[in-house]
Short mmCIF file of C-alpha atoms and ligand atoms in Angstrom, two decimals:
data_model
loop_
_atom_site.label_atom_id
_atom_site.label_comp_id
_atom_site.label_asym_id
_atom_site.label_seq_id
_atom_site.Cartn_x
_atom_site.Cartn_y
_atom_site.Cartn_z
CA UNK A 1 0.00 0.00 0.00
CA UNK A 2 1.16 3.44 -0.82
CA UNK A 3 2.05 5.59 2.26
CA UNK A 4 -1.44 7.80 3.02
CA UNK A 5 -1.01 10.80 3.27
CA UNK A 6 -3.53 13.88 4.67
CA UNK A 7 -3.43 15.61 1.27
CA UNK A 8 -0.94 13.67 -1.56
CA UNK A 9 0.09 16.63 -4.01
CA UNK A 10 2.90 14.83 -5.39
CA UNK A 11 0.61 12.24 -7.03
CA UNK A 12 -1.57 14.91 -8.16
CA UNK A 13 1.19 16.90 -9.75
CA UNK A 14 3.13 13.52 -11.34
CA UNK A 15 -0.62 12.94 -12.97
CA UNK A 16 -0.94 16.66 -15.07
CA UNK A 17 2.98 17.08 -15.23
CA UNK A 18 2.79 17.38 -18.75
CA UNK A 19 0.23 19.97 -19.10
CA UNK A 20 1.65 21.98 -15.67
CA UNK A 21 4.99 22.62 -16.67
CA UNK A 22 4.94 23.53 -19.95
CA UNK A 23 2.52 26.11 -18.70
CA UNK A 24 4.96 27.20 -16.10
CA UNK A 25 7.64 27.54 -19.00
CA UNK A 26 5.23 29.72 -20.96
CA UNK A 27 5.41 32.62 -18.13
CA UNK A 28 9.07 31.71 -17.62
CA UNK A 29 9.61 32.93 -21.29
CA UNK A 30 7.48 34.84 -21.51
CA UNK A 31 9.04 37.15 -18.47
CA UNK A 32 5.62 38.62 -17.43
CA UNK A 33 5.67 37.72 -14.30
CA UNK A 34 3.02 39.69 -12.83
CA UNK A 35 -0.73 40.66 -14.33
CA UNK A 36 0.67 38.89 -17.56
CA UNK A 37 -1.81 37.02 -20.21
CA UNK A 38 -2.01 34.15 -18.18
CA UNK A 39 -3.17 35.79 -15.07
CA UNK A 40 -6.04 37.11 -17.46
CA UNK A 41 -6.96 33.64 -19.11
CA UNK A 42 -7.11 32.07 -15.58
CA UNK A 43 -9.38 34.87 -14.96
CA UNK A 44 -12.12 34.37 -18.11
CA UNK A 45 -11.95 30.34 -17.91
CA UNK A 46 -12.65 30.74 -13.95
CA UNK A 47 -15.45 32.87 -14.67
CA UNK A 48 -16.85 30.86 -17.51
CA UNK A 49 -16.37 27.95 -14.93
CA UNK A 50 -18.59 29.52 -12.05
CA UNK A 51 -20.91 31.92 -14.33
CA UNK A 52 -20.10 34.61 -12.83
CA UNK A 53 -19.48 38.07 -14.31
CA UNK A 54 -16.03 39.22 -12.73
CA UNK A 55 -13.08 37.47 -11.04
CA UNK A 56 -10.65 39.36 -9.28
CA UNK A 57 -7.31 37.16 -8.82
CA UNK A 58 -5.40 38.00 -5.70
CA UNK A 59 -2.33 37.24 -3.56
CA UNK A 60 -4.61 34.65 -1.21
CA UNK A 61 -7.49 33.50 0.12
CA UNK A 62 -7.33 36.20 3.57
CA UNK A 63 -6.96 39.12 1.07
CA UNK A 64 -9.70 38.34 -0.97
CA UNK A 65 -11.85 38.28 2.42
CA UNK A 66 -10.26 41.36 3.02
CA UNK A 67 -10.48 43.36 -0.04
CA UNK A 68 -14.52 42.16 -0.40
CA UNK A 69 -15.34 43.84 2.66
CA UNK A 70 -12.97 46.90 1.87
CA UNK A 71 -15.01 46.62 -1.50
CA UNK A 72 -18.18 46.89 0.35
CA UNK A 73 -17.21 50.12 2.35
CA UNK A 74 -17.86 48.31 5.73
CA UNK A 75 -16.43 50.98 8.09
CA UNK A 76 -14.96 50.51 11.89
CA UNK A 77 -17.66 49.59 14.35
CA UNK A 78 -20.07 48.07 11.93
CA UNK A 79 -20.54 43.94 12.99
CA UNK A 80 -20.35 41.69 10.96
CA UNK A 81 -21.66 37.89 11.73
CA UNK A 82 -19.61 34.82 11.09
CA UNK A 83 -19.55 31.38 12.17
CA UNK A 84 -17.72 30.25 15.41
CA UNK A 85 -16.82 26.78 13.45
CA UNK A 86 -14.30 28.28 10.89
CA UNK A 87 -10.75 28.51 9.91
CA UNK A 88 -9.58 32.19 11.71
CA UNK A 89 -8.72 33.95 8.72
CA UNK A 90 -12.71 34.63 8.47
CA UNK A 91 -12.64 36.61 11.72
CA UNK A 92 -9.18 38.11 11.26
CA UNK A 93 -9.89 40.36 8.75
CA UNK A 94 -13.08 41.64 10.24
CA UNK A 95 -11.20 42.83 13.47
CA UNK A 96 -8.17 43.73 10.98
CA UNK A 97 -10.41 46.55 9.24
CA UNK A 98 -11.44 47.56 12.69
CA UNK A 99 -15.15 46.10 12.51
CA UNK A 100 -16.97 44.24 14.89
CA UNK A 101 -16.40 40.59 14.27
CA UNK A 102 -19.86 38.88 16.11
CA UNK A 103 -19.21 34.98 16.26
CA UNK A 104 -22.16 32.74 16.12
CA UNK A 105 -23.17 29.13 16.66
CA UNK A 106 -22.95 26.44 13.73
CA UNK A 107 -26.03 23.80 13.16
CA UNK A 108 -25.11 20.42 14.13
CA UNK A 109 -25.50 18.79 10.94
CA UNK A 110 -24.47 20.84 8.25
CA UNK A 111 -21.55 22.29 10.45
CA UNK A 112 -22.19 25.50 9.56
CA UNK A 113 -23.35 28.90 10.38
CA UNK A 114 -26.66 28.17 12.07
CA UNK A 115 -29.08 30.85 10.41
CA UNK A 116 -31.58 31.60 13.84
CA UNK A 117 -28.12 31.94 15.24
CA UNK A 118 -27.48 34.96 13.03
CA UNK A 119 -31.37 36.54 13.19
CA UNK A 120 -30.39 36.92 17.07
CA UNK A 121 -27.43 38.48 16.48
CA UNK A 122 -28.36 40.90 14.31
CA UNK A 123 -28.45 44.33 15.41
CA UNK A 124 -28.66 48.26 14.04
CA UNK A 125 -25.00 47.85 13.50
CA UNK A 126 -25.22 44.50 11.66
CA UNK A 127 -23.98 45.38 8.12
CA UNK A 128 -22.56 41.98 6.60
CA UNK A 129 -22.68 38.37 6.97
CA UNK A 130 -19.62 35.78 6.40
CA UNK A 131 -21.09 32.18 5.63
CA UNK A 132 -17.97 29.71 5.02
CA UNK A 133 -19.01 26.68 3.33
CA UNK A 134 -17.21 25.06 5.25
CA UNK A 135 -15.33 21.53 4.51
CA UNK A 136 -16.82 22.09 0.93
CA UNK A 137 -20.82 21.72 1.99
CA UNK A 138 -22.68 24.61 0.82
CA UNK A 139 -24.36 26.82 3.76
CA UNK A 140 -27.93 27.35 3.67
CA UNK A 141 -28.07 30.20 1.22
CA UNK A 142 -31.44 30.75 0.23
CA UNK A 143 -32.52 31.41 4.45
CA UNK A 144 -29.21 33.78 4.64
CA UNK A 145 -30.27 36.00 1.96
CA UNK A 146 -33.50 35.99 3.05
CA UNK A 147 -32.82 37.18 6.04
CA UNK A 148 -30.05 39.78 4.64
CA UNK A 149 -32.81 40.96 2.22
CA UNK A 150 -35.13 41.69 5.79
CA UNK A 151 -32.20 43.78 7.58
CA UNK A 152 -30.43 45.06 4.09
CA UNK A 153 -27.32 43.40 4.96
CA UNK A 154 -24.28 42.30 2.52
CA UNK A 155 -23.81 38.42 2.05
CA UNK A 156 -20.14 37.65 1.77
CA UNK A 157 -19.54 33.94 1.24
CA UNK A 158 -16.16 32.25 2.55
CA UNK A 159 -15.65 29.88 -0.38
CA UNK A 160 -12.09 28.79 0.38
CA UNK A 161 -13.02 25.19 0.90
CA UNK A 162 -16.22 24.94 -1.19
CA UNK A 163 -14.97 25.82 -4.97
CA UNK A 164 -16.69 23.74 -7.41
CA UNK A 165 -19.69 22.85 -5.15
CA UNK A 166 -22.88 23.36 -6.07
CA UNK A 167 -26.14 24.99 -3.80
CA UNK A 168 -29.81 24.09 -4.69
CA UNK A 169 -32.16 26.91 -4.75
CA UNK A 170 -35.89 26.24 -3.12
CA UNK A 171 -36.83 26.46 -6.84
CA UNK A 172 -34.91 22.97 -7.39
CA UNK A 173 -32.12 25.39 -9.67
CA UNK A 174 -28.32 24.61 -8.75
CA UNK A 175 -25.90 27.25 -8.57
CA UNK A 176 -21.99 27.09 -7.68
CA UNK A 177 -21.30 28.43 -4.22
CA UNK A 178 -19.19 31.43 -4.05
CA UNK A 179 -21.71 33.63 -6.28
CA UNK A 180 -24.90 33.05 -4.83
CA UNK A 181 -24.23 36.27 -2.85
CA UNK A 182 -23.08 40.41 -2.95
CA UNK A 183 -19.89 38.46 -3.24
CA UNK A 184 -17.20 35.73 -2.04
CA UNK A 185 -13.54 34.91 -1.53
CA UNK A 186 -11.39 31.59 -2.12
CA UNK A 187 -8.03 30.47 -1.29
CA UNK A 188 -5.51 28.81 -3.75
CA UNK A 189 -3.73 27.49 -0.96
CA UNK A 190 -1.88 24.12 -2.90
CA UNK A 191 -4.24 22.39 -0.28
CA UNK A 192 -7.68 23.94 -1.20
CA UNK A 193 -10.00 21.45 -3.69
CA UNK A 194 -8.28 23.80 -6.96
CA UNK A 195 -4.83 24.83 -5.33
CA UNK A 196 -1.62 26.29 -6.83
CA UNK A 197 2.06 25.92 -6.15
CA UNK A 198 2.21 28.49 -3.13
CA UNK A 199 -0.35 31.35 -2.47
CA UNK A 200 -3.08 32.50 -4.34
CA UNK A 201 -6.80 33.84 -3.94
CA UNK A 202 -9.98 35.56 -5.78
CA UNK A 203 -12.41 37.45 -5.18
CA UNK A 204 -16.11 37.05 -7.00
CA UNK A 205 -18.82 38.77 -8.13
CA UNK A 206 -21.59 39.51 -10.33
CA UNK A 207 -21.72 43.26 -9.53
CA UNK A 208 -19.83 46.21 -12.18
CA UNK A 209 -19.64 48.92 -9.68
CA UNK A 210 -18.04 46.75 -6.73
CA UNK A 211 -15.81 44.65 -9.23
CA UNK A 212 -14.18 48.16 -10.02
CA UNK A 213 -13.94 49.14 -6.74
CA UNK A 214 -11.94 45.90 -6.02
CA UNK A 215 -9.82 46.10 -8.94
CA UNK A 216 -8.47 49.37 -8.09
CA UNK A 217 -7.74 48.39 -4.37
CA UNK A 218 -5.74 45.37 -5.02
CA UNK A 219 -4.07 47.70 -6.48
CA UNK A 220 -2.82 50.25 -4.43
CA UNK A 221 -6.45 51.99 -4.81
CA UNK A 222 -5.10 52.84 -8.73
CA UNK A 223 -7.78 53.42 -11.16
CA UNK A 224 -6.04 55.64 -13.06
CA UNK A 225 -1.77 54.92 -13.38
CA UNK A 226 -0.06 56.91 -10.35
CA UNK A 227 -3.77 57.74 -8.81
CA UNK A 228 -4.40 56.90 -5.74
CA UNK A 229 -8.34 57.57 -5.43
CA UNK A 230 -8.71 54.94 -2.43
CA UNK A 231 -6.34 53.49 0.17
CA UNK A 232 -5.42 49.76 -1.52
CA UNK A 233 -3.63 46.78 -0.78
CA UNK A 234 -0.94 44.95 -3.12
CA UNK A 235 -2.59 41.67 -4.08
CA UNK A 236 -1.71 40.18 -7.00
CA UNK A 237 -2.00 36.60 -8.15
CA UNK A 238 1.42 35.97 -9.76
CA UNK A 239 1.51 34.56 -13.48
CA UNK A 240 3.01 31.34 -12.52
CA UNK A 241 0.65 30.36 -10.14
CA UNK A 242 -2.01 31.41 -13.13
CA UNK A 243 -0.72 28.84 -15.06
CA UNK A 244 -1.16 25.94 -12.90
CA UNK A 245 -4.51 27.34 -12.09
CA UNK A 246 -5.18 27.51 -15.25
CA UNK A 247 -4.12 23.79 -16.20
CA UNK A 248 -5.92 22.49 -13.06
CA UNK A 249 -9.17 24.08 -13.41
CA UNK A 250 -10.30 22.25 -16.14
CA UNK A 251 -9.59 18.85 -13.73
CA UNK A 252 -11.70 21.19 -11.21
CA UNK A 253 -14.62 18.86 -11.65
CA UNK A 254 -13.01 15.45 -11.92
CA UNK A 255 -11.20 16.07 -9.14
CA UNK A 256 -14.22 17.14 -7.13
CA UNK A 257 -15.73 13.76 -7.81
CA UNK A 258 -13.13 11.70 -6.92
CA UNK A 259 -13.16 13.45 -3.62
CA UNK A 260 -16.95 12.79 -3.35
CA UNK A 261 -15.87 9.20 -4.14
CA UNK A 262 -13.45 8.51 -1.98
CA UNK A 263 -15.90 10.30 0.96
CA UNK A 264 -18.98 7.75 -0.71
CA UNK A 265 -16.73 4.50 0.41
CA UNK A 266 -15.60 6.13 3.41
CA UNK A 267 -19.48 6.51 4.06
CA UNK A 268 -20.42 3.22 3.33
CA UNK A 269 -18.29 1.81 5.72
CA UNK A 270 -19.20 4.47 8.63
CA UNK A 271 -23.17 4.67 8.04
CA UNK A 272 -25.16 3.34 10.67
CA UNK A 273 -22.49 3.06 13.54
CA UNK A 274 -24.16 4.40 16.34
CA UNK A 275 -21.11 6.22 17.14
CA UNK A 276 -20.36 7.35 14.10
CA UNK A 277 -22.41 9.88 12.08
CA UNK A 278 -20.81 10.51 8.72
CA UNK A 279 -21.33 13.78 6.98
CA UNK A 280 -24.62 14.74 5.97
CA UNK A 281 -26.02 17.54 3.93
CA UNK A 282 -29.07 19.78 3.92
CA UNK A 283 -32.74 18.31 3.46
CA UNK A 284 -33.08 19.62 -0.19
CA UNK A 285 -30.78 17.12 -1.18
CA UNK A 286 -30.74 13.22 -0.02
CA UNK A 287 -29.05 13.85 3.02
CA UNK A 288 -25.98 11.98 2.09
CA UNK A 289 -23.78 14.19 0.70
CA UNK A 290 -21.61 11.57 -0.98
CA UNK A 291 -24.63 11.01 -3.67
CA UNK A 292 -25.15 14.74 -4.94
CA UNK A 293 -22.86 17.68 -5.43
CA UNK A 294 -23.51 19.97 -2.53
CA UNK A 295 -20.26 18.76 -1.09
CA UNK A 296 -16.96 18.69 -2.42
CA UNK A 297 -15.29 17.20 0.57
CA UNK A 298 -12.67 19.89 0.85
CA UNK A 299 -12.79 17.62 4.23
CA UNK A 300 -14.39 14.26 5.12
CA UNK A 301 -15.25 15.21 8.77
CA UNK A 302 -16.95 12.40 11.21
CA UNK A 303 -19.05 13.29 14.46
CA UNK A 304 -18.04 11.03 16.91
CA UNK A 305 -20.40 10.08 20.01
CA UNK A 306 -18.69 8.29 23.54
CA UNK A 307 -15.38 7.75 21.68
CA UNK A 308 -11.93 9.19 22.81
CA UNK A 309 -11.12 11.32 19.95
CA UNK A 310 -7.57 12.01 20.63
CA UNK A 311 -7.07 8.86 21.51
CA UNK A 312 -8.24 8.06 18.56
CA UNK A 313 -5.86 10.57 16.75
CA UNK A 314 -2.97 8.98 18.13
CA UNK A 315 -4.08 5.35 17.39
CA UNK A 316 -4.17 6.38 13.63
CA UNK A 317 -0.83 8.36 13.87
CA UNK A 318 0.77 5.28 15.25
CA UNK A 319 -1.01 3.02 12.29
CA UNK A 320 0.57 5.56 9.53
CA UNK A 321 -2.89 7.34 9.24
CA UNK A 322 -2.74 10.65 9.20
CA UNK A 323 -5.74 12.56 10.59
CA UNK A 324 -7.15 16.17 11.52
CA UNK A 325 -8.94 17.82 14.06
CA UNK A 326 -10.35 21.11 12.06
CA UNK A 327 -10.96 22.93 14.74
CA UNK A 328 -10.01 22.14 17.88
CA UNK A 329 -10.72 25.47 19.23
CA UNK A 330 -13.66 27.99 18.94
CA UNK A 331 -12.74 31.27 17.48
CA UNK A 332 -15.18 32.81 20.73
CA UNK A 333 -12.47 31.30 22.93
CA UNK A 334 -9.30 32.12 21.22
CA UNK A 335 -7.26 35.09 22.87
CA UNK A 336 -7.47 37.29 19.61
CA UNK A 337 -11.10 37.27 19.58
CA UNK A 338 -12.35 37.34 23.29
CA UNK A 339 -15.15 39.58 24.05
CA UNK A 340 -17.08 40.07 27.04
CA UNK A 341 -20.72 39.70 25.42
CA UNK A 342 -19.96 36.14 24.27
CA UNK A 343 -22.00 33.71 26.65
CA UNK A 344 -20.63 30.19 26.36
CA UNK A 345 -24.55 28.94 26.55
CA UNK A 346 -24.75 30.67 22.68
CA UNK A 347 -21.85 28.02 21.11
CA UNK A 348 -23.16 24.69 22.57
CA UNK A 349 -22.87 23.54 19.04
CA UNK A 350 -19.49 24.34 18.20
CA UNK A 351 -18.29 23.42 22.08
CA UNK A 352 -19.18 20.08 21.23
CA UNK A 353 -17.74 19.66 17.69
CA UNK A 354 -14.14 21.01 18.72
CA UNK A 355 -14.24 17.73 20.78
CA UNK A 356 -16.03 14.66 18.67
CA UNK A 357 -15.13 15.78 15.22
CA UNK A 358 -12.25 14.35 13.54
CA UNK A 359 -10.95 15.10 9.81
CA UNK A 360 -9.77 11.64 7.55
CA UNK A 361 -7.21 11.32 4.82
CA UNK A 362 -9.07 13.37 1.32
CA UNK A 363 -7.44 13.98 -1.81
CA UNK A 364 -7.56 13.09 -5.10
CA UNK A 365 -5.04 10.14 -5.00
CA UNK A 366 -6.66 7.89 -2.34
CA UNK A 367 -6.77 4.37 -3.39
CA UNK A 368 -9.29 1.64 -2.30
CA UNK A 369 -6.85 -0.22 -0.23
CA UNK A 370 -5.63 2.99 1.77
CA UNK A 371 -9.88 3.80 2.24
CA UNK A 372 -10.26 0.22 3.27
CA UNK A 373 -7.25 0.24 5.81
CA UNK A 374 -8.43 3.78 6.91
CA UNK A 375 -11.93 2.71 7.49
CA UNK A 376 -10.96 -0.39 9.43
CA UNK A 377 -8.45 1.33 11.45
CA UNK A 378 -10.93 3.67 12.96
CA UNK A 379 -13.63 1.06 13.13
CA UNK A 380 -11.23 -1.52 15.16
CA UNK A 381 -10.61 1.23 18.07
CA UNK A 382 -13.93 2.13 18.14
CA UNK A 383 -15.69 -0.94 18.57
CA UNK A 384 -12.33 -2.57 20.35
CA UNK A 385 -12.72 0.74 23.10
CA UNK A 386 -16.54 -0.06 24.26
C1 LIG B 1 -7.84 28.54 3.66
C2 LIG B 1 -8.92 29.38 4.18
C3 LIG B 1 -8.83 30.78 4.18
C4 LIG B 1 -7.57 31.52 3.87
O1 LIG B 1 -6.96 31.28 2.67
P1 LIG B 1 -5.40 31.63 2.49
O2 LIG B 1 -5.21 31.51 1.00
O3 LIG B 1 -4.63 30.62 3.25
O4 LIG B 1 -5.17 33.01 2.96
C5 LIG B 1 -9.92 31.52 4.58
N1 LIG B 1 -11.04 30.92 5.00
C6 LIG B 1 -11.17 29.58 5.05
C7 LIG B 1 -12.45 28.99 5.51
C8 LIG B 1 -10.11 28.76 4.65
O5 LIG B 1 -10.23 27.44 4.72
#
C-alpha cells in the first residue's frame, strides 16, 4: 500500500505534469511575471467555470476576504456575523479593518453557520454576513439571503473550501457556491479542492460597480496609473501560479468527484455506527452528501459520540494514518477574539464539535486499499474501546 497521506500533491502533480509545466515555461519565457496574459486567461476560464461576471485574482485566500469587505465600504464599528466553526482567517480580517467581528453558533448537521443563530445576532449595526461553506458543503443560502434581504445586509460567502460545489435553490435550480451572494472569496492554498504551487486567492462577483472598486484596491487603490483615489492593498496573483490554475481548473470537476468518491466509500463503511455519524447535507438534497454535489469534501469530517477522539488521533498516527482535528478550538475562545458579550450557553454547538469531530485522509489520490485500511483502522478502536 502506498504511504497515506492527509493531502498527496505529489501524485496529483506527477498525474498533469505534462500539461503543468509547460505552462509554467510559458510565463518563464514569456518574463511577465506579474498581471501577464495568463493571469487574465485564468481569470475568463474561472469565470466561464462559475458563471459569474467578474473574477478578481489576488495574492490569497485572507486578502480576498479582506479586499470584499474593503469593496463593500464596511467601516470601523459596523458587525459583521460569522460562524464560530471556521478557519480564523474569516474573523481576522473583520477585526483587521477595525469592525466588529460577532461569532455565532454552527447547526449540528451541516456544520455550519446556524441561520436563527445569526437573526439573534443581528443588530442596528449588523452590516454583513460571512457564511464559510465550510469543509466544501454549501451553507444554507437561500434562508441567509433571506434574512439579509429583511435587515439590508451584505452576504459575503467564505468559499475557500467549497470551490466547485454546487447549492440548490428552493426552486430545485443549482448554482456554484461562491456567487450566490453580494460576493465571495477563495483560497488557492496548494491544499484547497483547486490549489496552486504556493499562495493564491480571488475574489467574485456579479456586480460592475463593486468589481471596479476591487480592482483598483488590489491595487494600491489605482484606477487611473499613479492615482491613488482609495487606500489599496498589493494583491496580485502571480503569473506562474495562473498557469497551474489555469491547467488544473479544467480537472476542477473530476477532481471534485473523486473526492466525493473517496468520501462515498468512506461513508459506506461508517453509516449506521451508532457512534459514528458521517457527513450529511441539507434536506433539499438526499441527506448523504456523498450522492449529490452539494459537497466537495474539501474535508471528510466524522461526528463522533462516547469515543476518545484524541485517543483516537494517536491510534491512527501510530497506524501511519494521518488525521485532523479542524478545529479544535472555537474562534469565541481564542485570545485574539475574546469579548465580554460572548455567553458560552450561545456556542453549545461548536463546544461540542471542537471535541467529537475528527478530519480523515481526502485527496484526489486515495486508493481503495488505503480507504479500506483507513476505514478499518478507525472502526477496530472504536468498537475494540466499548
Ligand atoms: C484557507 C482558508 C482561508 C484563507 O486562505 P489563504 O489563502 O490561506 O489566505 C480563509 N477561509 C477559510 C475557511 C479557509 O479554509
Amino acid at each position: 500500500m502506498k504511504k497515506i497521506q492527509m493531502v498527496d500533491l505529489q501524485g496529483q502533480y506527477a498525474k498533469i505534469k505534462d500539461v503543468v509545466d509547460p505552462s509554467i515555461q510559458e510565463v518563464m519565457d514569456s518574463a511577465s511575471f506579474i498581471n501577464g496574459p495568463k493571469v487574465h486567461q485564468f481569470q475568463k476560464n474561472l469565470e466561464d467555470y462559475l458563471g459569474v461576471k467578474h473574477v478578481i485574482p489576488c495574492a490569497n485566500g485572507t486578502d480576498a476576504l479582506q479586499i470584499a469587505m474593503m469593496g463593500l465600504g464596511l467601516e470601523p464599528g459596523d458587525e459583521v456575523i460569522t460562524a464560530d466553526f471556521t478557519f480564523a482567517a474569516t474573523v481576522e480580517v473583520i477585526a483587521l479593518l477595525q469592525l466588529t467581528p460577532v461569532l455565532v453558533d454552527v447547526d449540528p448537521v451541516t456544520f455550519n453557520i446556524d441561520v436563527e443563530a445569526v437573526r439573534k445576532a443581528i443588530t442596528s449595526k449588523t452590516k454583513a454576513i460571512v457564511p464559510v461553506h465550510l469543509f466544501g458543503l454549501a451553507a444554507n443560502m437561500d434562508e441567509l439571503l433571506e434574512l439579509a434581504k429583511e435587515h439590508n445586509l451584505y452576504v459575503i460567502e467564505d468559499n475557500a473550501q467549497g470551490i466547485g460545489a454546487n447549492y440548490t435553490r428552493r426552486n430545485g435550480s443549482k448554482i456554484k457556491t461562491g456567487v450566490i451572494g453580494d460576493v465571495a472569496s477563495t483560497s488557492f492554498f496548494p491544499s484547497k479542492n483547486l490549489g496552486c504551487y504556493g499562495d493564491g486567492g480571488a475574489i467574485f462577483t456579479n456586480d460592475d460597480n463593486l468589481a471596479h472598486t476591487i480592482r483598483g484596491i488590489v491595487n494600491h487603490g489605482m484606477y487611473k496609473r499613479y492615482h491613488h483615489d482609495v487606500v489599496g492593498v498589493n494583491s496580485r496573483l502571480d503569473s506562474i501560479q495562473a498557469a497551474v490554475l489555469d491547467a488544473k481548473l479544467p480537472h476542477l470537476d473530476e477532481y471534485n468527484n473523486t473526492r466525493r468518491n473517496a468520501a462515498r466509500k468512506y461513508n459506506e463503511a461508517f453509516n449506521g455506527h451508532p457512534q459514528i455519524t458521517i457527513p450529511s447535507g441539507r434536506t433539499e438534497c438526499d441527506g448523504i452528501c456523498s450522492t449529490c454535489d452539494c459537497h466537495v469534501f474539501h474535508q471528510y469530517t466524522l461526528n463522533l459520540r462516547d469515543v476518545d477522539r484524541d485517543a483516537l488521533v494517536v491510534h491512527l498516527n501510530e497506524n501511519g494514518i494521518p488525521c485532523g482535528v479542524y478545529y479544535p478550538i472555537p474562534l469565541h475562545r481564542q485570545k485574539a477574539y475574546l469579548d465580554e458579550r460572548y455567553n458560552e450557553d450561545d456556542f453549545k454547538v461548536t463546544n461540542t464539535l471542537i471535541n467529537s469531530v475528527i478530519s480523515l485522509p481526502m485527496h484526489t489520490e486515495l486508493d481503495d486499499d488505503q480507504i479500506n485500511f483507513i476505514t478499518q483502522t478507525v472502526l477496530d478502536f472504536i468498537n475494540n474501546s466499548k
